[in-house]
Amino acid sequence: MTWLITGGAGYIGAHVARAMAEAGERVVVLDDLSTGIPERLPQDVPLVTGSTLDRQVLDRTLAEHGVTGVVHLAAKKQVAESVEQPLMYYRENIHGLEVLLGACAAAGVKHFVFSSSAAVYGMPDVDLVTEDTPCLPINPYGETKLAGEWLVRAAGKAYGMGTTCLRYFNVAGAARPELADVGVFNLVPMVFEKLDAGEPPMVFGADYPTPDGTCIRDYIHVRDIASAHLAAARRLAGGATGDLTVNIGRGEGVSVTEMVQRICAVTGHEDVQPKVLDRRPGDPARVVASAARIREELGWSAQYDVDEMIDSAWAGWRARHDA
Ligand code: WQD
């Protein structure tokens, strides 16, 4: 059994690659290094530099490494950028997936794990989002993740691959400082950046219909995301057929105000007061996972809390910014 991990030099991909390798799985990484960092990978994990749009590289990699299963994380993932450059998002996330699935079918790959997102749900109007909550994405990024799931399920059915779609909620934290997210596109690093600049963290809207008026999300440690991939891969390798779609979340909502307070407390900025700004367009009031199905199907549940996410993300931030 050898697993190809696409996007394995990225923030989440490197956590997945390491967790699977440390658990004794044979893994090979494919990454175009557009945002990936080779040093995130241990020496003994082979890295092929290339794109999922390149069928030749795919054919060669699958054959040379005897790949029997794929964990596909390589994708573009910035919502705002997807609104400005939808064609790039459809090319990378959909065409790239279509080429990869074609290579998998030709090579007889039997297992496929797909990195999806809570963005498929759009603006869900429910307390807990289950996998049966209607999928109504509101930006091209979310559209490509939803259409990607359709492609994965259809290809799995047609070519006899067991497939699993993992819908990540709000990922944060790092297993070690050098694996931390280097992008400043999400709440946790955006607050870090403000704190470092001596400026107040921003709260985008405090007039939402939530208890404290700020948006509620389900934050999940990237180590938990990685262990969920390992569980999904092992379930497929153990003979599971058909398709499975599961949320990866803690099932616990945390508001922006609570999150900013925890970040200030954990990083020693107790006296800082955030600044409330207008709502950011396209933000749903509340997105919290039901984690029931993943517990039943994969026997998985989250192990890390919000303070551990913040603490480990801060260690990564400090390592980069104090250097
Ligand atoms: C969280 C909350 C902001 C910064 C996005 C994508 C989603 C997924 C994860 C990939 C929101 C608020 C933020 C700040 C703030 N991506 N905020 N001040 O928007 O829930 O999800 O990333 O799969 O598809 O949409 O995450 O971290 O950007 O924001 O008040 O400085 O924090 O408005 O309510 P989001 P986020």
PDB file of C-alpha atoms and ligand atoms in Angstrom, residues 12 77-79 116-120 139 141-142 145 168-171 185-191 194 201-205 208 214-217 219 255-257 259-260 275 278-280 282-285 287, ligand 1:
ATOM      1  CA  ILE A  12      -2.319  20.922   5.867  1.00  0.00           C
ATOM      2  CA  LYS A  77      -7.974  27.810  -1.282  1.00  0.00           C
ATOM      3  CA  GLN A  78      -8.471  31.556  -0.952  1.00  0.00           C
ATOM      4  CA  VAL A  79     -12.076  32.659  -1.134  1.00  0.00           C
ATOM      5  CA  SER A 116     -13.253  19.274   0.716  1.00  0.00           C
ATOM      6  CA  SER A 117     -14.483  22.175   2.795  1.00  0.00           C
ATOM      7  CA  ALA A 118     -17.334  23.519   4.893  1.00  0.00           C
ATOM      8  CA  ALA A 119     -17.421  26.159   2.120  1.00  0.00           C
ATOM      9  CA  VAL A 120     -19.678  23.721   0.216  1.00  0.00           C
ATOM     10  CA  ASN A 139     -18.175  31.671  -3.979  1.00  0.00           C
ATOM     11  CA  TYR A 141     -13.835  28.351  -4.169  1.00  0.00           C
ATOM     12  CA  GLY A 142     -16.772  26.571  -2.518  1.00  0.00           C
ATOM     13  CA  LYS A 145     -15.012  21.948  -3.735  1.00  0.00           C
ATOM     14  CA  TYR A 168     -12.793  20.640   6.831  1.00  0.00           C
ATOM     15  CA  PHE A 169     -14.186  23.357   9.064  1.00  0.00           C
ATOM     16  CA  ASN A 170     -11.871  26.178  10.298  1.00  0.00           C
ATOM     17  CA  VAL A 171      -8.350  24.782  10.506  1.00  0.00           C
ATOM     18  CA  PHE A 185      -5.764  34.908   5.388  1.00  0.00           C
ATOM     19  CA  ASN A 186      -7.641  33.594   8.429  1.00  0.00           C
ATOM     20  CA  LEU A 187      -8.671  34.901  11.822  1.00  0.00           C
ATOM     21  CA  VAL A 188      -5.824  33.494  13.950  1.00  0.00           C
ATOM     22  CA  PRO A 189      -2.862  34.781  11.866  1.00  0.00           C
ATOM     23  CA  MET A 190      -4.704  38.035  11.116  1.00  0.00           C
ATOM     24  CA  VAL A 191      -4.992  38.706  14.854  1.00  0.00           C
ATOM     25  CA  LYS A 194      -2.254  43.085  14.376  1.00  0.00           C
ATOM     26  CA  PRO A 201      -7.316  43.036  16.196  1.00  0.00           C
ATOM     27  CA  MET A 202     -10.257  43.475  13.821  1.00  0.00           C
ATOM     28  CA  VAL A 203     -13.727  42.034  14.388  1.00  0.00           C
ATOM     29  CA  PHE A 204     -15.717  41.960  11.161  1.00  0.00           C
ATOM     30  CA  GLY A 205     -19.217  42.705  12.383  1.00  0.00           C
ATOM     31  CA  TYR A 208     -24.949  39.104  13.758  1.00  0.00           C
ATOM     32  CA  THR A 214     -20.014  38.051  16.258  1.00  0.00           C
ATOM     33  CA  CYS A 215     -19.707  35.124  13.842  1.00  0.00           C
ATOM     34  CA  ILE A 216     -19.431  31.594  15.206  1.00  0.00           C
ATOM     35  CA  ARG A 217     -17.127  28.952  13.686  1.00  0.00           C
ATOM     36  CA  TYR A 219     -12.142  25.661  14.840  1.00  0.00           C
ATOM     37  CA  SER A 255     -17.392  33.284  18.391  1.00  0.00           C
ATOM     38  CA  VAL A 256     -14.923  35.777  16.937  1.00  0.00           C
ATOM     39  CA  THR A 257     -15.002  37.717  20.206  1.00  0.00           C
ATOM     40  CA  MET A 259     -11.499  33.600  19.795  1.00  0.00           C
ATOM     41  CA  VAL A 260      -9.846  37.035  19.934  1.00  0.00           C
ATOM     42  CA  LYS A 275     -11.817  47.046  17.044  1.00  0.00           C
ATOM     43  CA  ASP A 278     -18.351  46.459   9.342  1.00  0.00           C
ATOM     44  CA  ARG A 279     -19.337  42.943   8.354  1.00  0.00           C
ATOM     45  CA  ARG A 280     -17.151  41.265   5.745  1.00  0.00           C
ATOM     46  CA  GLY A 282     -20.208  36.706   2.411  1.00  0.00           C
ATOM     47  CA  ASP A 283     -19.630  35.707   6.045  1.00  0.00           C
ATOM     48  CA  PRO A 284     -22.278  33.328   7.442  1.00  0.00           C
ATOM     49  CA  ALA A 285     -23.320  34.026  11.066  1.00  0.00           C
ATOM     50  CA  VAL A 287     -21.034  27.412  10.785  1.00  0.00           C
TER      51      VAL A 287
HETATM   52  C1  WQD B   1     -13.393  33.417  10.644  1.00  0.00           C
HETATM   53  C2  WQD B   1     -14.278  34.486  11.268  1.00  0.00           C
HETATM   54  C3  WQD B   1     -14.449  36.472   9.925  1.00  0.00           C
HETATM   55  C4  WQD B   1     -10.315  37.858  10.443  1.00  0.00           C
HETATM   56  C5  WQD B   1     -12.594  30.628   5.429  1.00  0.00           C
HETATM   57  C6  WQD B   1     -13.193  30.137   4.154  1.00  0.00           C
HETATM   58  C7  WQD B   1     -13.561  28.710   4.296  1.00  0.00           C
HETATM   59  C8  WQD B   1     -12.380  27.884   4.772  1.00  0.00           C
HETATM   60  C9  WQD B   1     -11.733  28.468   5.968  1.00  0.00           C
HETATM   61  C10 WQD B   1     -10.984  26.741   3.206  1.00  0.00           C
HETATM   62  C11 WQD B   1     -15.193  35.179  10.247  1.00  0.00           C
HETATM   63  C12 WQD B   1     -13.791  36.758  11.241  1.00  0.00           C
HETATM   64  C13 WQD B   1     -11.489  37.140  10.447  1.00  0.00           C
HETATM   65  C14 WQD B   1     -10.224  39.059  11.205  1.00  0.00           C
HETATM   66  C15 WQD B   1     -12.487  38.728  11.909  1.00  0.00           C
HETATM   67  N1  WQD B   1     -11.372  27.801   3.794  1.00  0.00           N
HETATM   68  N2  WQD B   1     -12.563  37.560  11.170  1.00  0.00           N
HETATM   69  N3  WQD B   1     -11.333  39.429  11.916  1.00  0.00           N
HETATM   70  O1  WQD B   1     -14.281  32.905   6.612  1.00  0.00           O
HETATM   71  O2  WQD B   1     -14.901  31.210   8.396  1.00  0.00           O
HETATM   72  O3  WQD B   1     -13.584  30.508   6.449  1.00  0.00           O
HETATM   73  O4  WQD B   1     -11.457  29.843   5.758  1.00  0.00           O
HETATM   74  O5  WQD B   1     -11.535  25.678   3.138  1.00  0.00           O
HETATM   75  O6  WQD B   1     -14.013  28.277   3.084  1.00  0.00           O
HETATM   76  O7  WQD B   1     -14.345  30.902   3.860  1.00  0.00           O
HETATM   77  O8  WQD B   1     -12.491  31.873   8.124  1.00  0.00           O
HETATM   78  O9  WQD B   1     -10.616  32.669   9.462  1.00  0.00           O
HETATM   79  O10 WQD B   1     -11.345  34.035   7.464  1.00  0.00           O
HETATM   80  O11 WQD B   1     -12.796  33.954   9.478  1.00  0.00           O
HETATM   81  O12 WQD B   1     -13.471  39.149  12.560  1.00  0.00           O
HETATM   82  O13 WQD B   1      -9.203  39.756  11.250  1.00  0.00           O
HETATM   83  O14 WQD B   1     -13.413  35.511  11.754  1.00  0.00           O
HETATM   84  O15 WQD B   1     -15.297  37.532   9.553  1.00  0.00           O
HETATM   85  O16 WQD B   1     -16.384  35.458  10.874  1.00  0.00           O
HETATM   86  P1  WQD B   1     -13.926  31.708   7.383  1.00  0.00           P
HETATM   87  P2  WQD B   1     -11.708  33.151   8.605  1.00  0.00           P
END
